[in-house]
């Protein structure tokens, strides 16, 4: 049964049911980008070229008709945000020689009547996709794209007349295909709200949280609607009806437009976004099933990606599949799934551990050095060893829950040994950061951020030093990753944001979000879709991300809706609200807000046990926090600052942390 949870009203709400299915209504709803219906329409006319009569009749579901006259005449329709699915339009009148074509693009930079932005192949000529011509002669009636013809992600549609014969059209609409298992695309189970008065848009943080949630929604597709591979080389075009793996139902892929393929590294961020916004981990589960199905029966290695790309050769992405398994268990409590894949899990981990050499570190072979795009991932690489450490830690936890005490102990011993060597060999005390490897003096963004995130550091002082050191990469337009020249990468930036919070540097973390070419840039620049989050960009703010790193100078192919860029969404929940779960489904939890220069914040999320919510204010020297947690759960609240601590009006002797049980609303104040 579904219950609607009322808004927070502090102690007066004691006794209100805690079980919910949809987040409460509030001002945050204005920032939810998800459409109220699966059928969406163009919102405005971007531009018109040539002779197009009554173009305005094509927007906002107006029941009217527009006529295109003359070869090359076209109208550009703006859907107002990232959309994706199967397009329909009505052809009302057409001559025997009338002809139409459709072009699609995410960025306004690539609006073109003869080309779509590239979704299949990256080519310097920017013409891999071309346009979709409608079959000639045009038939009077409704035209609807097939599943294969659908565009996974776009904002701008260009309708072009390709003959001198006039053609009259109407009723342009799009059937949204992402999140195929949801009826109500706006029915978020989590929410977040904070006024960021230090930024030019006070609603920036709320807008960003919802942009991340929407991005992951657009990255959730039917398993039979992946991008075709290999791409068509002989002619332009695209096809989005390939198999994403041997599962039925939704899968969590990397991008809406491309690659539309499971990449477990991306899930290292996007699965957390699934929890805090949607409480829907089924796409992650299906994606993990796919990744374990790729296991080499001899070596135990897993693929770098799922089908149809089927990339191979990444130790780090094998680790992310293992870490993702634990994330899924933590958020759902689905131990039966873990049992199902446990043989695959342990075999994959054994493959990784077989690469640990006499130094005590994993020595990544060149054949397995692929990663998110960084250079030089081979050898005793710090990022690879950080995710291996995390893999061993979560393996020990899962083994314990499965009743394999001896195996859990062995994994814990190996993790402890790896952490010791990691610090002895890779820590650069003079710089206050980790080196990229034992033969490199480069201090990487990914290796250092992940070391803090996964507790590979030994002391809080190390965390603080790394947090400060990471700012050396910052420019006015964002941090340039030293491990991949000329790139600003939101994937690694998402780990860095969390590292700053863990170091207690909340204002620094928000400062990173504010960077003009980090998440602030994504939401406000006119070259983005302003609703979902970019894959990456260059040091000068252009879309020429990884131009020489596999993307062949094809700026149009960059994804404008990429789940790995959604790190701020869970980070704002986990650190600004301070709300995390510490055992399956939140049977135990923690609340520890990191002060970040904000006056107030509120929000929460749901698991199978019920609703977890936090609302706090920090005004006039008093920090007040109201907590909700399901009955039968327990956890701790760590209050920032100093002073007298009160719980439901009663003073406590604890200076900062109190242990509490769920089941009612709890009012905590620091006076």
XYZ file of C-alpha atoms in Angstrom:
671
model
C 0.000 0.000 0.000
C 1.211 3.518 -0.767
C 1.257 6.266 1.827
C 1.891 9.913 1.107
C 4.408 11.284 3.566
C 3.691 14.775 4.877
C 6.366 17.469 4.800
C 8.664 17.838 7.790
C 7.087 19.802 10.621
C 9.680 18.965 13.271
C 8.503 17.456 16.561
C 4.826 18.041 15.816
C 4.948 15.207 13.277
C 5.571 12.451 15.807
C 3.274 9.579 14.950
C 2.937 10.294 11.209
C 3.375 7.073 9.153
C 6.907 6.680 7.856
C 6.198 4.315 4.975
C 6.030 6.078 1.612
C 6.319 5.369 -2.068
C 6.625 8.880 -3.476
C 8.611 11.785 -2.093
C 6.576 14.575 -0.508
C 5.506 17.544 -2.627
C 7.350 20.810 -2.258
C 9.237 23.573 -4.080
C 11.772 20.990 -5.248
C 9.195 19.558 -7.650
C 9.726 22.557 -9.931
C 13.206 21.197 -10.701
C 12.148 17.686 -11.647
C 12.927 17.398 -15.374
C 10.969 14.176 -15.891
C 7.880 14.684 -18.073
C 4.391 13.999 -16.683
C 3.613 11.803 -19.692
C 5.565 9.471 -21.940
C 4.360 11.580 -24.847
C 6.277 14.846 -25.147
C 6.106 17.656 -27.675
C 8.435 20.357 -28.967
C 8.254 23.433 -26.763
C 9.517 26.200 -29.029
C 10.726 27.006 -32.523
C 14.500 27.408 -32.476
C 14.829 28.653 -36.049
C 13.357 28.513 -39.547
C 15.160 28.540 -42.886
C 13.481 29.056 -46.250
C 9.718 29.106 -46.604
C 7.900 27.398 -43.753
C 4.320 28.526 -43.235
C 2.749 28.373 -39.759
C 5.793 26.770 -38.142
C 4.465 27.745 -34.718
C 1.655 25.231 -35.193
C 4.193 22.441 -34.584
C 4.938 23.225 -30.938
C 3.289 22.679 -27.584
C 0.785 20.132 -28.915
C -1.085 22.762 -30.921
C -3.601 21.171 -33.244
C -2.492 22.915 -36.404
C -0.508 22.342 -39.550
C 2.693 23.761 -41.039
C 3.781 23.657 -44.656
C 7.361 23.439 -45.911
C 7.867 24.864 -49.415
C 11.021 24.463 -51.444
C 14.055 22.212 -51.443
C 16.174 22.927 -48.354
C 13.504 24.699 -46.318
C 13.482 23.521 -42.719
C 12.274 24.183 -39.209
C 14.266 23.453 -36.043
C 12.117 22.400 -33.088
C 13.377 22.655 -29.521
C 12.086 20.162 -26.954
C 13.563 22.348 -24.215
C 15.642 19.597 -22.610
C 17.152 16.177 -23.219
C 14.552 13.737 -24.568
C 14.732 10.349 -26.232
C 12.472 7.859 -27.937
C 10.413 7.267 -31.055
C 9.239 10.279 -33.022
C 5.827 10.553 -34.682
C 4.389 13.146 -37.047
C 1.376 13.413 -39.316
C 1.766 14.045 -43.043
C -1.374 15.899 -44.018
C -0.630 16.815 -47.624
C 2.182 15.810 -49.958
C 2.838 15.564 -53.672
C 4.333 12.570 -55.445
C 7.799 14.132 -55.331
C 7.586 15.607 -51.822
C 10.411 14.493 -49.564
C 11.279 14.942 -45.877
C 14.239 14.121 -43.666
C 14.861 14.373 -39.926
C 18.045 15.498 -38.171
C 18.701 15.295 -34.438
C 21.197 16.851 -32.064
C 21.736 17.305 -28.354
C 23.803 20.508 -28.621
C 22.685 23.577 -30.540
C 26.231 23.715 -31.935
C 25.408 20.868 -34.307
C 22.012 21.874 -35.637
C 22.307 21.013 -39.318
C 19.698 20.182 -41.981
C 21.988 17.570 -43.534
C 23.575 15.976 -40.442
C 22.655 14.673 -37.008
C 25.181 14.730 -34.217
C 27.082 11.442 -34.187
C 25.834 8.670 -31.931
C 27.400 5.598 -33.473
C 30.872 6.370 -34.759
C 33.207 9.237 -33.904
C 34.622 10.733 -37.082
C 36.353 14.053 -37.664
C 34.004 14.811 -40.568
C 31.024 14.733 -38.134
C 28.881 12.900 -40.683
C 28.645 9.340 -39.368
C 24.933 9.552 -38.515
C 23.640 11.838 -41.243
C 19.856 12.248 -41.312
C 16.841 9.978 -41.410
C 15.013 10.298 -44.754
C 11.354 9.359 -44.780
C 10.439 6.789 -47.380
C 9.318 8.179 -50.754
C 6.707 8.750 -51.879
C 5.444 10.189 -48.606
C 2.297 8.546 -47.337
C -0.562 10.601 -45.988
C -1.101 9.701 -42.342
C 1.037 9.123 -39.273
C 4.719 8.312 -39.531
C 6.358 6.741 -36.454
C 9.970 5.725 -36.042
C 10.771 2.093 -35.393
C 12.643 1.056 -32.259
C 15.829 0.901 -34.318
C 15.294 4.401 -35.722
C 14.689 6.041 -32.343
C 17.162 8.624 -31.088
C 18.282 7.804 -27.589
C 19.055 11.392 -26.694
C 18.492 14.751 -28.348
C 17.052 18.204 -27.722
C 16.706 19.680 -31.223
C 14.801 18.175 -34.147
C 15.263 19.581 -37.654
C 12.517 18.765 -40.184
C 13.758 19.367 -43.725
C 12.021 19.528 -47.115
C 14.186 17.779 -49.706
C 12.223 18.727 -52.814
C 10.458 21.699 -54.330
C 7.076 20.059 -53.838
C 5.298 21.367 -50.720
C 4.527 19.104 -47.781
C 2.168 19.818 -44.895
C 2.764 18.234 -41.477
C 1.337 18.346 -37.955
C 1.192 16.553 -34.596
C 4.904 16.142 -33.901
C 5.377 14.122 -30.729
C 7.869 11.802 -29.102
C 7.166 8.585 -27.228
C 9.698 8.400 -24.389
C 11.330 4.958 -24.225
C 13.650 5.243 -21.232
C 12.640 3.880 -17.802
C 10.410 1.336 -19.595
C 9.269 -0.275 -16.333
C 7.908 2.947 -14.784
C 4.410 4.265 -15.369
C 4.959 7.671 -13.740
C 8.355 9.072 -14.688
C 8.111 11.810 -12.050
C 7.384 9.470 -9.139
C 10.722 9.936 -7.400
C 11.008 8.273 -4.016
C 13.761 10.659 -2.879
C 14.213 14.395 -2.898
C 16.674 17.147 -2.014
C 16.260 20.864 -1.401
C 18.701 23.575 -0.371
C 19.075 27.272 -1.086
C 22.621 28.010 -2.273
C 22.734 31.737 -1.600
C 26.438 31.957 -2.409
C 25.900 31.128 -6.088
C 24.323 33.191 -8.860
C 21.395 30.759 -8.928
C 20.213 30.083 -5.358
C 18.441 26.941 -6.596
C 21.612 25.565 -8.159
C 22.110 22.613 -5.800
C 18.489 21.518 -6.058
C 18.549 21.897 -9.824
C 21.779 19.890 -9.982
C 20.421 17.073 -7.790
C 17.429 16.672 -10.093
C 19.526 16.945 -13.254
C 21.543 13.969 -12.005
C 18.390 11.998 -11.273
C 16.991 12.789 -14.720
C 20.273 11.833 -16.374
C 20.168 8.367 -14.817
C 16.544 7.979 -15.874
C 17.486 8.667 -19.503
C 20.308 6.117 -19.132
C 17.870 3.382 -18.097
C 16.791 1.549 -21.231
C 15.163 -1.678 -22.316
C 17.779 -4.403 -22.712
C 16.807 -4.758 -26.380
C 17.340 -1.087 -27.211
C 21.108 -0.805 -27.042
C 23.138 0.874 -29.759
C 23.978 -1.355 -32.709
C 27.579 -2.566 -32.982
C 29.496 -2.658 -35.180
C 28.258 0.667 -36.481
C 27.319 1.045 -40.112
C 30.393 2.159 -42.010
C 29.210 2.158 -45.610
C 26.413 4.678 -45.085
C 25.151 7.147 -42.482
C 22.589 6.019 -39.952
C 22.057 4.537 -36.547
C 20.215 1.632 -34.991
C 19.094 1.353 -31.374
C 17.594 -2.124 -31.323
C 20.640 -4.188 -30.361
C 20.820 -6.514 -27.370
C 22.419 -5.049 -24.270
C 22.926 -8.482 -22.763
C 21.225 -11.770 -21.859
C 18.560 -10.265 -19.577
C 15.005 -9.038 -19.942
C 13.920 -5.667 -18.607
C 15.748 -2.424 -17.857
C 19.531 -2.022 -17.824
C 21.639 0.907 -16.649
C 23.872 2.151 -19.455
C 26.404 4.932 -19.759
C 24.559 7.427 -21.935
C 21.237 8.216 -23.566
C 22.625 8.895 -27.052
C 25.823 6.858 -26.773
C 27.101 4.361 -25.974
C 23.840 2.871 -24.663
C 25.987 0.076 -23.261
C 26.658 -1.193 -19.734
C 29.953 0.103 -18.317
C 30.437 -0.945 -14.671
C 32.752 1.988 -13.901
C 29.934 4.397 -14.700
C 27.703 2.423 -12.348
C 30.175 3.274 -9.577
C 28.335 6.597 -9.543
C 25.001 6.096 -11.299
C 23.826 3.222 -9.069
C 24.073 5.530 -6.052
C 21.966 8.065 -7.925
C 19.407 5.308 -8.545
C 19.088 4.809 -4.793
C 18.764 8.363 -3.545
C 16.380 9.531 -6.263
C 14.472 6.486 -7.432
C 14.968 3.537 -5.057
C 15.098 1.425 -8.198
C 18.110 -0.877 -8.336
C 16.621 -3.354 -10.827
C 18.546 -1.796 -13.750
C 21.787 -2.151 -11.774
C 20.977 -5.754 -10.911
C 20.307 -6.628 -14.543
C 23.485 -4.861 -15.594
C 25.552 -6.829 -13.081
C 24.021 -10.057 -14.360
C 25.173 -9.046 -17.833
C 28.702 -8.257 -16.662
C 29.099 -11.575 -14.850
C 27.824 -13.349 -17.966
C 30.919 -12.044 -19.788
C 33.307 -13.947 -17.513
C 36.182 -15.801 -19.122
C 35.721 -19.377 -17.847
C 39.481 -19.958 -17.771
C 40.933 -16.755 -16.301
C 37.914 -15.426 -14.411
C 38.270 -11.965 -15.947
C 35.208 -9.918 -16.823
C 34.720 -7.638 -19.777
C 35.296 -3.902 -19.692
C 31.726 -3.357 -20.969
C 28.640 -5.311 -21.826
C 27.306 -6.106 -25.284
C 27.123 -5.059 -27.991
C 30.464 -3.235 -27.594
C 32.002 -6.098 -25.568
C 35.165 -4.163 -24.691
C 37.844 -6.171 -22.924
C 40.913 -5.474 -20.839
C 40.275 -3.401 -17.692
C 41.237 -4.442 -14.184
C 39.573 -1.346 -12.769
C 36.236 -2.080 -14.413
C 36.353 -5.658 -13.137
C 36.718 -4.107 -9.689
C 33.750 -1.845 -10.351
C 31.581 -4.893 -11.143
C 32.552 -6.343 -7.749
C 32.020 -3.051 -5.931
C 28.701 -2.651 -7.728
C 27.563 -6.034 -6.434
C 28.085 -4.840 -2.886
C 26.365 -1.520 -3.583
C 23.360 -3.418 -4.907
C 23.277 -5.667 -1.821
C 23.686 -2.722 0.564
C 20.767 -0.864 -0.984
C 18.396 -3.821 -1.457
C 19.405 -6.537 1.008
C 19.103 -9.026 -1.859
C 21.484 -11.699 -0.587
C 19.951 -14.298 -2.913
C 21.335 -12.360 -5.864
C 24.778 -12.340 -4.262
C 24.576 -16.115 -3.808
C 23.678 -16.479 -7.478
C 26.781 -14.632 -8.687
C 29.144 -15.519 -5.832
C 31.084 -18.087 -7.826
C 31.627 -15.534 -10.592
C 32.497 -12.853 -8.043
C 35.165 -14.857 -6.259
C 36.684 -16.075 -9.524
C 36.939 -12.508 -10.838
C 38.538 -11.361 -7.588
C 41.006 -14.247 -7.752
C 41.981 -13.085 -11.242
C 42.739 -9.628 -9.868
C 44.610 -10.928 -6.840
C 46.770 -13.103 -9.072
C 48.281 -9.844 -10.362
C 49.509 -8.797 -6.920
C 53.279 -9.194 -7.167
C 56.206 -9.279 -4.734
C 55.652 -5.602 -3.843
C 52.225 -6.341 -2.399
C 50.493 -4.175 -5.026
C 48.514 -5.258 -8.078
C 50.773 -4.943 -11.125
C 48.294 -4.135 -13.876
C 49.368 -5.682 -17.199
C 49.149 -3.501 -20.280
C 46.384 -5.712 -21.696
C 44.180 -4.865 -18.685
C 45.168 -1.212 -18.230
C 42.090 0.307 -19.894
C 40.141 2.669 -17.678
C 37.810 5.662 -17.953
C 40.123 7.220 -20.534
C 43.238 8.007 -18.504
C 46.764 7.387 -19.762
C 49.229 4.923 -18.218
C 46.962 2.719 -16.140
C 49.417 -0.161 -16.131
C 51.882 -1.186 -13.417
C 51.399 -0.428 -9.733
C 48.752 2.147 -10.555
C 47.230 3.917 -7.556
C 43.664 4.150 -8.875
C 43.623 0.459 -9.791
C 44.978 -0.550 -6.391
C 42.499 1.719 -4.609
C 39.535 0.005 -6.279
C 41.135 -3.406 -5.659
C 41.343 -2.514 -1.973
C 37.672 -1.610 -1.973
C 36.870 -4.851 -3.801
C 38.582 -6.862 -1.064
C 36.784 -4.940 1.687
C 33.342 -5.479 0.159
C 34.211 -9.106 -0.632
C 34.927 -9.668 3.049
C 31.590 -8.128 3.998
C 29.639 -10.195 1.481
C 31.474 -13.385 2.496
C 30.509 -12.710 6.119
C 26.825 -12.376 5.221
C 27.026 -15.590 3.208
C 28.529 -17.442 6.162
C 32.025 -17.877 4.708
C 33.941 -16.708 7.771
C 37.325 -18.076 6.719
C 37.100 -16.497 3.294
C 36.000 -13.202 4.821
C 38.992 -13.257 7.124
C 41.334 -13.967 4.216
C 39.954 -11.084 2.185
C 40.302 -8.773 5.183
C 43.925 -9.795 5.713
C 44.695 -9.164 2.060
C 42.981 -5.791 2.163
C 44.944 -4.737 5.226
C 48.211 -5.818 3.618
C 47.405 -3.946 0.406
C 46.536 -0.772 2.308
C 49.834 -0.882 4.188
C 51.904 -1.257 1.031
C 49.808 1.333 -0.799
C 50.743 3.915 1.823
C 54.354 2.838 2.180
C 55.074 2.802 -1.546
C 52.794 5.406 -3.109
C 52.420 8.161 -0.499
C 54.440 11.275 -1.336
C 54.893 13.016 1.986
C 56.543 16.061 0.421
C 53.498 16.723 -1.736
C 50.826 15.351 0.580
C 49.309 13.156 -2.136
C 49.700 9.709 -3.644
C 51.804 9.144 -6.731
C 50.269 7.573 -9.812
C 52.625 4.604 -9.427
C 55.957 3.701 -7.901
C 57.734 4.887 -11.065
C 55.777 8.107 -11.555
C 55.861 11.479 -9.839
C 52.457 12.433 -11.220
C 49.824 12.933 -8.522
C 46.564 11.769 -10.122
C 43.081 13.101 -9.573
C 41.487 9.636 -9.703
C 43.940 7.711 -7.509
C 43.917 10.351 -4.776
C 40.164 10.910 -4.819
C 39.463 7.175 -4.708
C 41.967 6.638 -1.903
C 40.029 9.075 0.281
C 36.628 7.769 -0.799
C 37.530 4.142 -0.104
C 39.460 4.753 3.111
C 42.847 3.692 1.783
C 44.359 6.589 3.711
C 45.595 6.036 7.257
C 44.749 9.383 8.820
C 42.355 12.286 8.557
C 45.407 14.497 8.044
C 46.081 12.622 4.808
C 42.507 13.249 3.688
C 42.890 16.948 4.366
C 46.233 17.108 2.554
C 44.787 15.337 -0.492
C 41.761 17.632 -0.486
C 44.036 20.652 -0.543
C 46.349 19.089 -3.127
C 43.491 18.364 -5.506
C 42.795 22.082 -5.749
C 46.137 22.447 -7.552
C 44.360 21.029 -10.604
C 41.608 23.641 -10.444
C 41.311 26.407 -12.977
C 38.607 29.001 -13.407
C 36.752 26.479 -15.553
C 37.296 23.337 -13.467
C 39.980 20.774 -12.556
C 42.125 19.581 -15.433
C 42.883 15.915 -14.835
C 46.665 15.372 -14.815
C 46.301 11.740 -15.861
C 44.670 12.664 -19.177
C 45.886 15.821 -20.816
C 43.460 18.674 -21.528
C 40.389 17.021 -20.009
C 37.852 17.917 -17.377
C 36.118 14.705 -16.444
C 32.907 14.697 -14.350
C 33.328 10.976 -13.598
C 36.513 11.507 -11.602
C 35.217 14.883 -10.442
C 32.350 13.050 -8.745
C 34.855 11.099 -6.661
C 36.770 14.289 -5.913
C 33.633 16.033 -4.620
C 33.111 13.188 -2.155
C 36.781 13.286 -1.122
C 36.450 16.955 -0.144
C 33.355 16.210 1.915
C 35.074 13.285 3.651
C 37.981 15.592 4.469
C 35.480 17.914 6.148
C 35.887 20.537 3.442
C 32.242 21.100 2.567
C 32.678 24.607 1.236
C 35.512 23.382 -0.980
C 33.257 20.620 -2.299
C 30.561 23.130 -3.201
C 33.246 25.318 -4.737
C 34.070 22.472 -7.089
C 30.413 22.157 -8.038
C 30.370 25.878 -8.773
C 33.316 25.720 -11.181
C 32.231 27.334 -14.405
C 33.077 24.229 -16.430
C 32.071 21.653 -13.888
C 28.453 21.104 -12.995
C 27.568 24.779 -13.024
C 28.742 24.955 -16.599
C 26.723 21.918 -17.638
C 23.489 23.444 -16.415
C 23.948 26.968 -17.735
C 26.016 26.924 -20.922
C 24.061 27.355 -24.143
C 25.964 24.498 -25.796
C 24.487 21.917 -23.404
C 20.964 20.571 -23.016
C 20.655 22.280 -19.583
C 18.783 19.346 -18.096
C 21.120 16.347 -18.015
C 24.859 16.105 -17.441
C 27.759 16.033 -19.858
C 30.239 13.228 -20.386
C 33.237 15.566 -20.380
C 34.914 18.549 -22.007
C 38.286 20.188 -22.487
C 40.336 22.662 -20.516
C 39.020 25.579 -22.582
C 35.384 24.565 -22.133
C 34.856 23.102 -25.590
C 33.217 19.760 -26.349
C 36.430 18.370 -27.853
C 36.743 15.864 -25.019
C 39.215 13.030 -25.663
C 39.761 14.314 -29.187
C 42.902 12.208 -29.587
C 41.824 9.572 -27.076
C 39.474 7.555 -29.242
C 36.987 10.279 -30.157
C 38.676 11.366 -33.399
C 38.045 15.101 -32.963
C 34.295 14.502 -33.230
C 32.854 17.115 -30.878
C 29.321 16.177 -31.902
C 29.561 12.672 -30.471
C 30.010 13.778 -26.861
C 27.174 12.513 -24.676
C 25.044 15.191 -23.038
C 23.359 12.727 -20.710
C 25.966 10.550 -19.029
C 25.284 8.794 -15.724
C 28.885 8.900 -14.615
C 28.569 12.693 -14.315
C 25.852 12.484 -11.639
C 28.186 12.276 -8.624
C 26.767 15.427 -6.995
C 23.302 13.864 -6.643
C 24.286 11.154 -4.147
C 27.015 13.397 -2.673
C 24.496 16.084 -1.717
C 22.346 13.440 -0.022
C 25.199 11.571 1.653
C 27.175 14.605 2.847
C 25.131 17.815 2.823
C 22.153 16.040 4.342
C 24.673 13.658 5.889
C 22.369 10.677 5.391
C 23.879 7.258 4.616
C 22.937 3.661 5.298
C 25.578 1.422 6.840
C 23.991 -2.011 6.520
C 21.531 -3.680 4.183
C 18.558 -1.454 3.320
C 19.407 0.844 6.221
C 18.931 -1.516 9.142
C 21.705 0.685 10.495
C 22.364 4.209 9.319
C 24.370 7.332 9.942
C 23.560 11.029 9.846
C 26.567 13.372 9.798
C 25.992 16.638 7.894
C 29.090 18.370 6.572
C 28.679 22.114 6.989
C 29.194 23.744 3.617
C 28.193 27.363 4.117
C 24.476 26.631 3.737
C 21.741 27.785 6.115
C 19.431 24.797 5.623
C 18.873 21.590 3.686
C 16.319 18.832 3.607
C 15.583 15.614 1.778
C 15.810 11.879 2.003
C 15.326 8.571 0.251
C 13.507 5.284 0.568
C 14.666 1.672 0.799
C 12.691 -1.527 1.238
C 12.555 -0.794 4.972
C 10.912 2.600 4.540
C 11.699 6.296 4.526
C 14.883 7.981 5.726
C 14.673 11.754 5.954
C 16.677 14.662 7.314
C 15.920 18.340 7.651
C 18.370 20.747 9.245
C 18.814 24.471 9.753
C 21.864 26.388 10.936
C 20.753 29.839 12.041
C 21.641 32.275 14.820
C 24.141 29.914 16.389
C 21.695 27.013 16.684
C 21.977 23.881 14.548
C 18.654 22.035 14.485
C 18.144 18.663 12.842
C 15.022 16.569 12.474
C 15.437 12.911 11.599
C 13.078 10.222 10.356
C 14.038 6.561 10.078
C 11.987 3.364 9.809
C 10.883 1.512 12.895
C 13.266 -1.275 13.866
C 16.351 0.493 12.528
C 19.097 2.160 14.529
C 21.875 4.563 13.824
C 24.009 7.454 14.924
C 23.750 11.208 14.503
C 26.921 13.276 14.539
C 26.180 16.962 14.946
C 28.588 19.590 13.644
C 29.994 22.305 15.856
C 30.333 22.557 19.622
C 27.929 23.361 22.435
C 25.137 21.713 24.361
C 23.399 18.854 22.561
C 19.684 18.199 23.054
C 17.616 15.249 21.806
C 13.867 15.885 21.801
C 14.411 18.665 24.319
C 16.574 16.631 26.690
C 20.231 17.450 27.198
C 22.756 14.708 26.497
C 26.250 14.250 27.835
C 27.558 13.310 24.408
C 29.639 16.097 22.838
C 28.796 15.245 19.244
C 27.395 11.764 18.464
C 24.228 10.144 19.759
C 22.942 6.626 19.121
C 19.257 6.473 18.235
C 16.501 4.113 17.154
C 14.144 4.761 14.238
C 10.376 4.692 14.308
C 9.604 8.291 15.177
C 10.650 11.850 14.393
C 13.662 12.951 16.386
C 14.551 16.590 17.021
C 18.213 17.242 17.772
C 19.701 20.637 18.531
C 23.201 21.996 19.056
C 22.852 25.121 21.193
